[in-house]
Amino acid sequence: MAQGIAGLEKVIGRLVDFQIAIPSWALGTGGTRFGRFPGGGEPRNLEEKISDIGLLHALNRSSGAISLHIPWDIPDDIDQIRSLASQQGLKFDAVNSNTFQDQPGQVHSYKFGSLQHVSKAVRQQAITHNIEVIRHGIELGSKSLVVWLADGSSFPGQLNFRNAWQHTYEGLQEIYAALPADWKLFIEYKAYEPNFYSTTVGDWGQSYLFSSKLGPKAYTLVDLGHHLPNQNIEQIVALLLMENKLGGFHFNDSKYGDDDLTVGSIKPYQLYLIFNELIEGMDARGMNHATDLGWMIDASHNIKDPLEDLLQSVEAIMIAYAQSLLTDRQALVAAQGDNDVAAAQEILQNSFRTDVRTLVAEARLRSGGALRPLDLYRAEKVRKKLIDQRGHKTLATGL
Ligand code: RM4
Ligand code: MN
Ligand code: MN
């Protein structure tokens, strides 16, 4: 790590620029199918969600964007919402559509899928919804749509795989056609859940097939929690980047399935290795780290204070990013060229084992954030104040 002071200044500058979007659905307490244990003071509406993210951003200066889920977060008064967000220095990142739940008053049910559905009327309803989400996004200043489909089947024989794929593709084509010129479509994949036998966009290959057939505005979105056990996610991101088909990221962590744990809480080395490939791949394409991919957290907080968890997640992301920026790439290339396996491993582990917390804190301080965001959050008794304002039994729209 022959960085020198000038090198470190560059790293700090990049840390200052790096922003991670907070999902509007992660600010309340999530549940499991067994129960939900709300912590109190949850945001009751979009305005309060924006104010919660404003709080996070004031503390760490790295959470300068919000990702909305429609219809959970339909803005009533666009101008007011836009100005609320800009007062807190927040941008609107990708908007997310929802065809995995039935909404009150909805004509057709998504019980057996949405874009894949055997009935054209159901498919049309899902397409129309996605186009409406784009419309909301345009009003807010978003530039991308995330489509995550729960579509699939739970039992063998339930679904004709090819028909499901074709229907989904036709639907995505219509959604793609409705995108403004400067927008991106992110196609997210997930191995299983809610369906347990097949998922129509179940892995990166399936997502890549859709995104490459759709055209240059379509990309794959990688959610860390959506892989089968032991999958090599760092290799997936390297190849997607190589093909210019990686569009966005959902950060979280998991021990078993998609259990949406705090980023970096279980597999921090994997997180570093993923960042290492992201930075290497982005640099190879001359991409801007801060703006050329959609960086978002996607998590559900069942037992922790969601704001504390999000502070921890952002910190873990910044640490992995900083470590990957410090990685001695020249030495790595040389070791790879010599087939020096031990040296290559040392180079990566050396970066991963470097304690970069003070570097991250320095970047945060320089941009006006707190030295230790979580400590300040606790010292200021933020959650207690939110409970005083909003009450104990509030319910956030979302998961
Ligand atoms: C899904 C997927 C989507 C998220 C929903 C709430 O598992 O990760 O990105 O929007 O959950
Ligand atoms: Mn996700
Ligand atoms: Mn998920």
Coordinates of C-alpha atoms and ligand atoms in Angstrom, one line a residue:
M1 CA 0.0 0.0 0.0
A2 CA 2.4 2.6 -1.2
Q3 CA -0.2 5.4 -1.1
G4 CA 1.7 8.4 0.4
I5 CA -0.1 11.5 1.6
A6 CA -1.3 12.5 -1.9
G7 CA -2.7 9.1 -2.4
L8 CA -4.5 9.2 0.9
E9 CA -6.0 12.7 0.0
K10 CA -7.4 11.2 -3.2
V11 CA -8.9 8.3 -1.2
I12 CA -10.5 10.7 1.2
G13 CA -11.9 12.8 -1.7
R14 CA -13.5 9.7 -3.1
L15 CA -15.0 8.7 0.2
V16 CA -16.5 12.2 0.5
D17 CA -18.1 11.8 -2.9
F18 CA -19.5 8.4 -2.3
Q19 CA -23.2 8.3 -1.5
I20 CA -25.4 5.3 -0.7
A21 CA -29.2 5.5 -1.2
I22 CA -31.4 4.5 1.8
P23 CA -34.5 2.5 1.0
S24 CA -37.7 4.1 2.2
W25 CA -38.9 0.7 3.3
A26 CA -36.1 0.1 5.8
L27 CA -36.9 2.9 8.2
G28 CA -39.6 1.0 10.0
T29 CA -39.4 -2.3 11.8
G30 CA -39.7 -5.3 9.4
G31 CA -41.2 -8.5 10.5
T32 CA -40.9 -12.2 9.7
R33 CA -43.9 -14.4 9.0
F34 CA -43.9 -15.2 12.6
G35 CA -44.3 -11.8 14.1
R36 CA -43.3 -8.2 14.2
F37 CA -41.9 -6.3 17.2
P38 CA -42.1 -2.6 16.5
G39 CA -39.6 -0.3 18.2
G40 CA -41.6 2.9 18.2
G41 CA -41.2 6.3 16.6
E42 CA -41.4 4.9 13.1
P43 CA -42.1 7.3 10.3
R44 CA -45.8 7.5 9.5
N45 CA -45.5 9.0 6.0
L46 CA -43.2 9.9 3.2
E47 CA -42.3 13.3 4.8
E48 CA -41.2 11.5 8.0
K49 CA -39.2 9.0 6.1
I50 CA -37.4 11.8 4.3
S51 CA -36.7 13.4 7.6
D52 CA -35.2 10.2 9.0
I53 CA -32.9 9.9 6.0
G54 CA -32.0 13.5 6.5
L55 CA -31.0 12.7 10.0
L56 CA -28.8 9.8 8.8
H57 CA -27.2 12.0 6.2
A58 CA -26.5 14.8 8.7
L59 CA -24.7 12.3 10.9
N60 CA -22.6 10.5 8.2
R61 CA -22.8 12.7 5.1
S62 CA -22.9 9.5 3.0
S63 CA -26.6 8.8 2.8
G64 CA -27.5 11.6 0.4
A65 CA -30.2 9.7 -1.5
I66 CA -33.5 8.0 -1.0
S67 CA -35.0 5.0 -3.0
L68 CA -38.8 5.0 -3.0
H69 CA -41.1 2.0 -3.3
I70 CA -44.4 2.7 -5.1
P71 CA -47.2 2.4 -4.0
W72 CA -45.9 2.4 -0.5
D73 CA -44.5 6.0 -1.0
I74 CA -46.7 7.8 -3.4
P75 CA -46.1 11.5 -2.9
D76 CA -49.2 13.6 -2.5
D77 CA -47.6 17.0 -2.9
I78 CA -44.7 16.7 -5.3
D79 CA -43.3 20.2 -4.8
Q80 CA -43.3 19.9 -1.1
I81 CA -41.7 16.4 -1.2
R82 CA -39.0 17.7 -3.6
S83 CA -38.2 20.7 -1.5
L84 CA -38.2 18.7 1.8
A85 CA -35.6 16.4 0.3
S86 CA -33.4 19.1 -1.2
Q87 CA -33.4 21.0 2.1
Q88 CA -31.8 17.9 3.6
G89 CA -29.4 17.5 0.7
L90 CA -31.2 14.3 -0.5
K91 CA -31.6 13.1 -4.1
F92 CA -34.1 10.6 -5.3
D93 CA -32.4 7.5 -6.4
A94 CA -34.1 4.6 -8.2
V95 CA -37.8 4.1 -7.8
N96 CA -39.1 0.6 -7.2
S97 CA -42.3 -1.0 -8.5
N98 CA -44.4 -3.4 -6.5
T99 CA -46.2 -6.3 -8.2
F100 CA -45.5 -8.7 -5.4
Q101 CA -48.5 -7.7 -3.3
D102 CA -52.1 -7.0 -4.0
Q103 CA -53.1 -3.4 -3.1
P104 CA -56.6 -2.5 -1.9
G105 CA -58.9 -1.9 -4.8
Q106 CA -56.7 -3.7 -7.3
V107 CA -58.6 -5.4 -10.0
H108 CA -56.5 -8.5 -10.6
S109 CA -54.4 -10.5 -8.2
Y110 CA -50.7 -11.2 -8.4
K111 CA -51.1 -14.5 -6.5
F112 CA -49.8 -16.4 -9.5
G113 CA -47.4 -13.8 -10.8
S114 CA -47.4 -10.5 -12.5
L115 CA -45.5 -10.0 -15.8
Q116 CA -45.3 -13.8 -16.2
H117 CA -49.0 -14.4 -15.6
V118 CA -51.0 -16.7 -17.9
S119 CA -53.7 -13.9 -18.1
K120 CA -53.0 -11.0 -20.3
A121 CA -55.2 -8.7 -18.2
V122 CA -52.9 -9.4 -15.1
R123 CA -49.8 -8.8 -17.2
Q124 CA -51.2 -5.5 -18.5
Q125 CA -52.0 -4.3 -15.0
A126 CA -48.4 -5.0 -14.0
I127 CA -47.1 -3.1 -17.0
T128 CA -49.3 -0.2 -16.4
H129 CA -48.2 0.0 -12.8
N130 CA -44.5 0.0 -13.8
I131 CA -45.2 2.9 -16.2
E132 CA -47.0 4.8 -13.5
V133 CA -43.9 4.3 -11.2
I134 CA -41.7 5.8 -14.0
R135 CA -44.1 8.8 -14.1
H136 CA -43.8 9.3 -10.3
G137 CA -40.0 9.0 -10.6
I138 CA -39.8 11.6 -13.4
E139 CA -41.7 14.1 -11.1
L140 CA -39.2 13.4 -8.3
G141 CA -36.1 13.6 -10.5
S142 CA -35.2 9.9 -10.3
K143 CA -33.3 8.4 -13.2
S144 CA -33.9 4.7 -12.8
L145 CA -36.5 2.0 -12.2
V146 CA -35.9 -1.2 -10.2
V147 CA -38.0 -4.1 -11.2
W148 CA -38.0 -6.9 -8.8
L149 CA -40.5 -9.7 -9.6
A150 CA -41.7 -12.2 -7.1
D151 CA -42.9 -14.2 -10.2
G152 CA -42.1 -17.9 -10.3
S153 CA -43.7 -21.1 -9.1
S154 CA -43.8 -23.1 -5.9
F155 CA -44.4 -26.6 -7.3
P156 CA -43.1 -28.6 -10.3
G157 CA -45.6 -28.5 -13.1
Q158 CA -47.2 -25.3 -12.0
L159 CA -45.6 -23.1 -14.7
N160 CA -44.4 -23.4 -18.3
F161 CA -41.0 -21.9 -17.9
R162 CA -40.7 -20.7 -21.5
N163 CA -44.1 -19.1 -21.5
A164 CA -43.4 -17.4 -18.2
W165 CA -40.1 -16.1 -19.6
Q166 CA -41.6 -14.9 -22.8
H167 CA -44.5 -13.1 -21.1
T168 CA -42.1 -11.4 -18.7
Y169 CA -39.9 -10.4 -21.6
E170 CA -42.8 -8.9 -23.5
G171 CA -43.9 -7.0 -20.4
L172 CA -40.4 -5.7 -19.8
Q173 CA -40.2 -4.5 -23.4
E174 CA -43.2 -2.3 -22.9
I175 CA -41.8 -0.9 -19.6
Y176 CA -38.5 -0.3 -21.3
A177 CA -40.2 1.5 -24.1
A178 CA -41.7 3.9 -21.6
L179 CA -38.4 4.9 -20.1
P180 CA -37.1 8.4 -20.7
A181 CA -33.9 8.6 -22.8
D182 CA -31.7 9.2 -19.8
W183 CA -33.2 6.5 -17.6
K184 CA -31.9 3.1 -16.7
L185 CA -34.0 -0.1 -16.0
F186 CA -32.5 -2.3 -13.3
I187 CA -33.6 -5.9 -13.4
E188 CA -33.1 -7.5 -10.0
Y189 CA -32.8 -11.3 -9.6
K190 CA -33.5 -13.5 -6.6
A191 CA -32.9 -17.2 -6.1
Y192 CA -36.1 -18.0 -4.2
E193 CA -38.8 -16.6 -1.9
P194 CA -41.7 -16.0 -2.1
N195 CA -41.7 -18.8 -4.6
F196 CA -39.9 -22.0 -3.6
Y197 CA -39.6 -24.0 -6.8
S198 CA -38.7 -21.6 -9.6
T199 CA -38.1 -17.9 -9.9
T200 CA -38.6 -16.3 -13.3
V201 CA -35.7 -13.9 -12.7
G202 CA -33.8 -16.2 -10.4
D203 CA -30.1 -15.6 -11.0
W204 CA -27.8 -13.2 -12.8
G205 CA -27.8 -15.2 -16.0
Q206 CA -31.6 -14.8 -16.3
S207 CA -31.4 -11.1 -15.5
Y208 CA -28.5 -10.7 -17.9
L209 CA -30.6 -12.4 -20.6
F210 CA -33.4 -10.0 -20.1
S211 CA -31.1 -6.9 -19.9
S212 CA -29.0 -7.8 -22.9
K213 CA -32.1 -8.5 -25.1
L214 CA -33.9 -5.4 -23.9
G215 CA -31.1 -2.9 -24.9
P216 CA -28.6 -0.4 -23.6
K217 CA -30.8 1.2 -21.0
A218 CA -31.4 -2.2 -19.2
Y219 CA -29.0 -3.5 -16.6
T220 CA -28.7 -6.2 -14.0
L221 CA -29.1 -5.3 -10.3
V222 CA -27.2 -7.4 -7.8
D223 CA -28.8 -7.7 -4.3
L224 CA -26.2 -9.4 -2.1
G225 CA -28.9 -11.4 -0.3
H226 CA -30.3 -13.0 -3.4
H227 CA -27.9 -15.8 -4.1
L228 CA -27.7 -19.4 -3.4
P229 CA -25.2 -20.3 -0.6
N230 CA -21.5 -19.9 -1.4
Q231 CA -22.0 -18.2 -4.7
N232 CA -19.0 -16.2 -5.9
I233 CA -20.6 -12.8 -6.1
E234 CA -17.4 -11.0 -6.7
Q235 CA -17.0 -12.9 -10.0
I236 CA -20.5 -12.1 -11.0
V237 CA -20.0 -8.4 -10.6
A238 CA -16.7 -8.6 -12.4
L239 CA -18.3 -10.2 -15.5
L240 CA -21.4 -8.0 -15.5
L241 CA -19.2 -4.9 -15.4
M242 CA -17.0 -6.3 -18.2
E243 CA -20.2 -6.5 -20.3
N244 CA -21.4 -3.0 -19.1
K245 CA -24.5 -4.7 -17.7
L246 CA -24.1 -4.0 -14.0
G247 CA -26.4 -1.2 -13.1
G248 CA -27.1 -1.2 -9.4
F249 CA -26.5 -2.7 -6.1
H250 CA -28.6 -3.7 -3.0
F251 CA -26.4 -4.1 0.0
N252 CA -27.2 -6.3 3.0
D253 CA -25.7 -9.4 4.5
S254 CA -27.0 -12.9 5.3
K255 CA -25.9 -16.1 7.0
Y256 CA -28.4 -18.4 5.4
G257 CA -31.0 -17.0 3.1
D258 CA -32.3 -13.5 2.2
D259 CA -32.5 -12.4 5.8
D260 CA -31.4 -8.8 5.2
L261 CA -28.9 -8.5 8.0
T262 CA -26.7 -5.4 8.5
V263 CA -24.1 -4.9 5.7
G264 CA -20.8 -6.4 6.7
S265 CA -22.1 -8.1 9.9
I266 CA -21.5 -11.7 8.7
K267 CA -19.1 -11.7 5.7
P268 CA -17.0 -8.6 5.7
Y269 CA -14.2 -10.2 3.7
Q270 CA -16.7 -11.1 0.9
L271 CA -17.9 -7.5 0.9
Y272 CA -14.3 -6.3 0.5
L273 CA -13.7 -8.8 -2.3
I274 CA -16.8 -7.6 -4.1
F275 CA -15.8 -3.9 -3.7
N276 CA -12.4 -4.9 -5.0
E277 CA -13.9 -6.2 -8.2
L278 CA -16.2 -3.3 -8.5
I279 CA -13.4 -0.8 -8.3
E280 CA -11.1 -2.7 -10.6
G281 CA -13.9 -3.2 -13.1
M282 CA -15.1 0.4 -12.9
D283 CA -11.6 1.7 -13.3
A284 CA -11.1 -0.5 -16.3
R285 CA -14.1 1.1 -18.0
G286 CA -13.3 4.7 -16.8
M287 CA -16.4 4.8 -14.7
N288 CA -17.1 7.3 -11.9
H289 CA -17.3 5.4 -8.7
A290 CA -19.8 7.7 -7.1
T291 CA -22.3 8.2 -10.0
D292 CA -22.1 5.4 -12.6
L293 CA -23.7 2.6 -10.5
G294 CA -26.8 2.8 -8.3
W295 CA -25.6 2.1 -4.8
M296 CA -28.5 1.3 -2.5
I297 CA -29.0 -0.5 0.8
D298 CA -31.9 -3.1 0.9
A299 CA -32.5 -4.5 4.3
S300 CA -35.2 -5.2 6.8
H301 CA -34.6 -4.6 10.5
N302 CA -36.5 -6.9 12.8
I303 CA -34.8 -6.4 16.1
K304 CA -32.5 -3.4 15.9
D305 CA -33.4 0.3 15.7
P306 CA -33.6 0.8 11.9
L307 CA -31.6 4.0 12.0
E308 CA -28.8 2.5 14.1
D309 CA -28.7 -0.4 11.7
L310 CA -28.5 1.8 8.7
L311 CA -25.7 3.8 10.2
Q312 CA -23.8 0.6 10.8
S313 CA -24.5 -0.5 7.2
V314 CA -23.3 2.7 5.6
E315 CA -20.2 2.5 7.8
A316 CA -19.5 -1.1 6.6
I317 CA -19.8 0.0 3.0
M318 CA -17.5 2.9 3.4
I319 CA -14.9 0.7 5.1
A320 CA -15.0 -1.9 2.3
Y321 CA -14.8 0.9 -0.3
A322 CA -11.9 2.5 1.4
Q323 CA -10.0 -0.8 1.7
S324 CA -10.5 -1.5 -1.9
L325 CA -9.2 2.0 -2.8
L326 CA -6.1 1.2 -0.8
T327 CA -5.4 -2.1 -2.6
D328 CA -2.1 -2.1 -4.4
R329 CA -3.3 -2.8 -7.9
Q330 CA 0.0 -2.7 -9.6
A331 CA 1.5 -5.2 -7.2
L332 CA -1.6 -7.4 -7.7
V333 CA -1.3 -7.3 -11.5
A334 CA 2.4 -8.3 -11.1
A335 CA 1.6 -11.1 -8.8
Q336 CA -1.1 -12.4 -11.1
G337 CA 1.3 -12.2 -14.0
D338 CA 3.8 -14.3 -12.1
N339 CA 1.2 -16.8 -10.9
D340 CA 2.3 -15.8 -7.4
V341 CA -0.7 -17.0 -5.6
A342 CA 0.5 -16.4 -2.1
A343 CA 1.6 -12.8 -3.0
A344 CA -1.8 -12.1 -4.6
Q345 CA -3.6 -13.3 -1.5
E346 CA -1.3 -11.3 0.8
I347 CA -2.1 -8.1 -1.2
L348 CA -5.8 -8.5 -0.8
Q349 CA -5.7 -9.6 2.8
N350 CA -3.3 -6.8 3.6
S351 CA -5.9 -4.2 2.5
F352 CA -8.7 -6.0 4.2
R353 CA -6.9 -6.1 7.5
T354 CA -6.0 -2.5 7.4
D355 CA -8.0 -0.5 9.9
V356 CA -9.4 2.3 7.7
R357 CA -12.0 3.5 10.3
T358 CA -10.1 6.7 11.0
L359 CA -9.8 7.4 7.2
V360 CA -13.6 7.0 6.9
A361 CA -14.1 9.2 9.9
E362 CA -11.8 11.9 8.5
A363 CA -13.8 12.0 5.2
R364 CA -17.0 12.2 7.3
L365 CA -15.6 15.1 9.4
R366 CA -14.5 17.0 6.3
S367 CA -17.9 16.8 4.9
G368 CA -19.5 18.1 8.0
G369 CA -20.6 14.8 9.6
A370 CA -20.1 13.3 13.0
L371 CA -16.9 11.6 14.1
R372 CA -18.8 8.7 15.5
P373 CA -22.4 8.8 14.1
L374 CA -23.8 6.0 16.1
D375 CA -22.5 7.4 19.4
L376 CA -23.9 10.9 18.6
Y377 CA -27.2 9.3 17.6
R378 CA -27.4 7.7 21.0
A379 CA -26.0 10.7 23.0
E380 CA -28.7 12.9 21.4
K381 CA -31.4 10.3 22.3
V382 CA -32.7 10.5 18.8
R383 CA -35.0 7.5 19.0
K384 CA -36.6 8.8 22.2
K385 CA -37.3 12.1 20.6
L386 CA -38.8 10.4 17.6
I387 CA -41.0 8.3 19.9
D388 CA -42.1 11.5 21.8
Q389 CA -43.0 13.1 18.5
R390 CA -44.6 10.2 16.7
G391 CA -45.7 7.8 19.4
H392 CA -44.9 4.2 20.2
K393 CA -47.4 2.5 17.9
T394 CA -46.7 4.1 14.6
L395 CA -46.6 2.0 11.5
A396 CA -44.4 2.7 8.5
T397 CA -45.6 1.7 5.1
G398 CA -43.2 -1.0 3.7
L399 CA -42.3 -4.5 4.5
Ligands
RM4_1 C1 -37.1 -8.0 -2.4 C2 -36.1 -7.3 -3.3 C3 -36.5 -5.9 -3.6 C4 -37.1 -5.1 -2.5 C5 -38.2 -6.0 -1.9 C6 -38.9 -5.2 -0.8 O1 -36.6 -9.1 -1.8 O2 -34.9 -7.3 -2.6 O3 -35.3 -5.2 -4.1 O4 -37.7 -4.0 -3.1 O5 -37.7 -7.2 -1.4
MN2 MN -33.3 -5.9 -3.3
MN3 MN -34.3 -8.8 -1.0

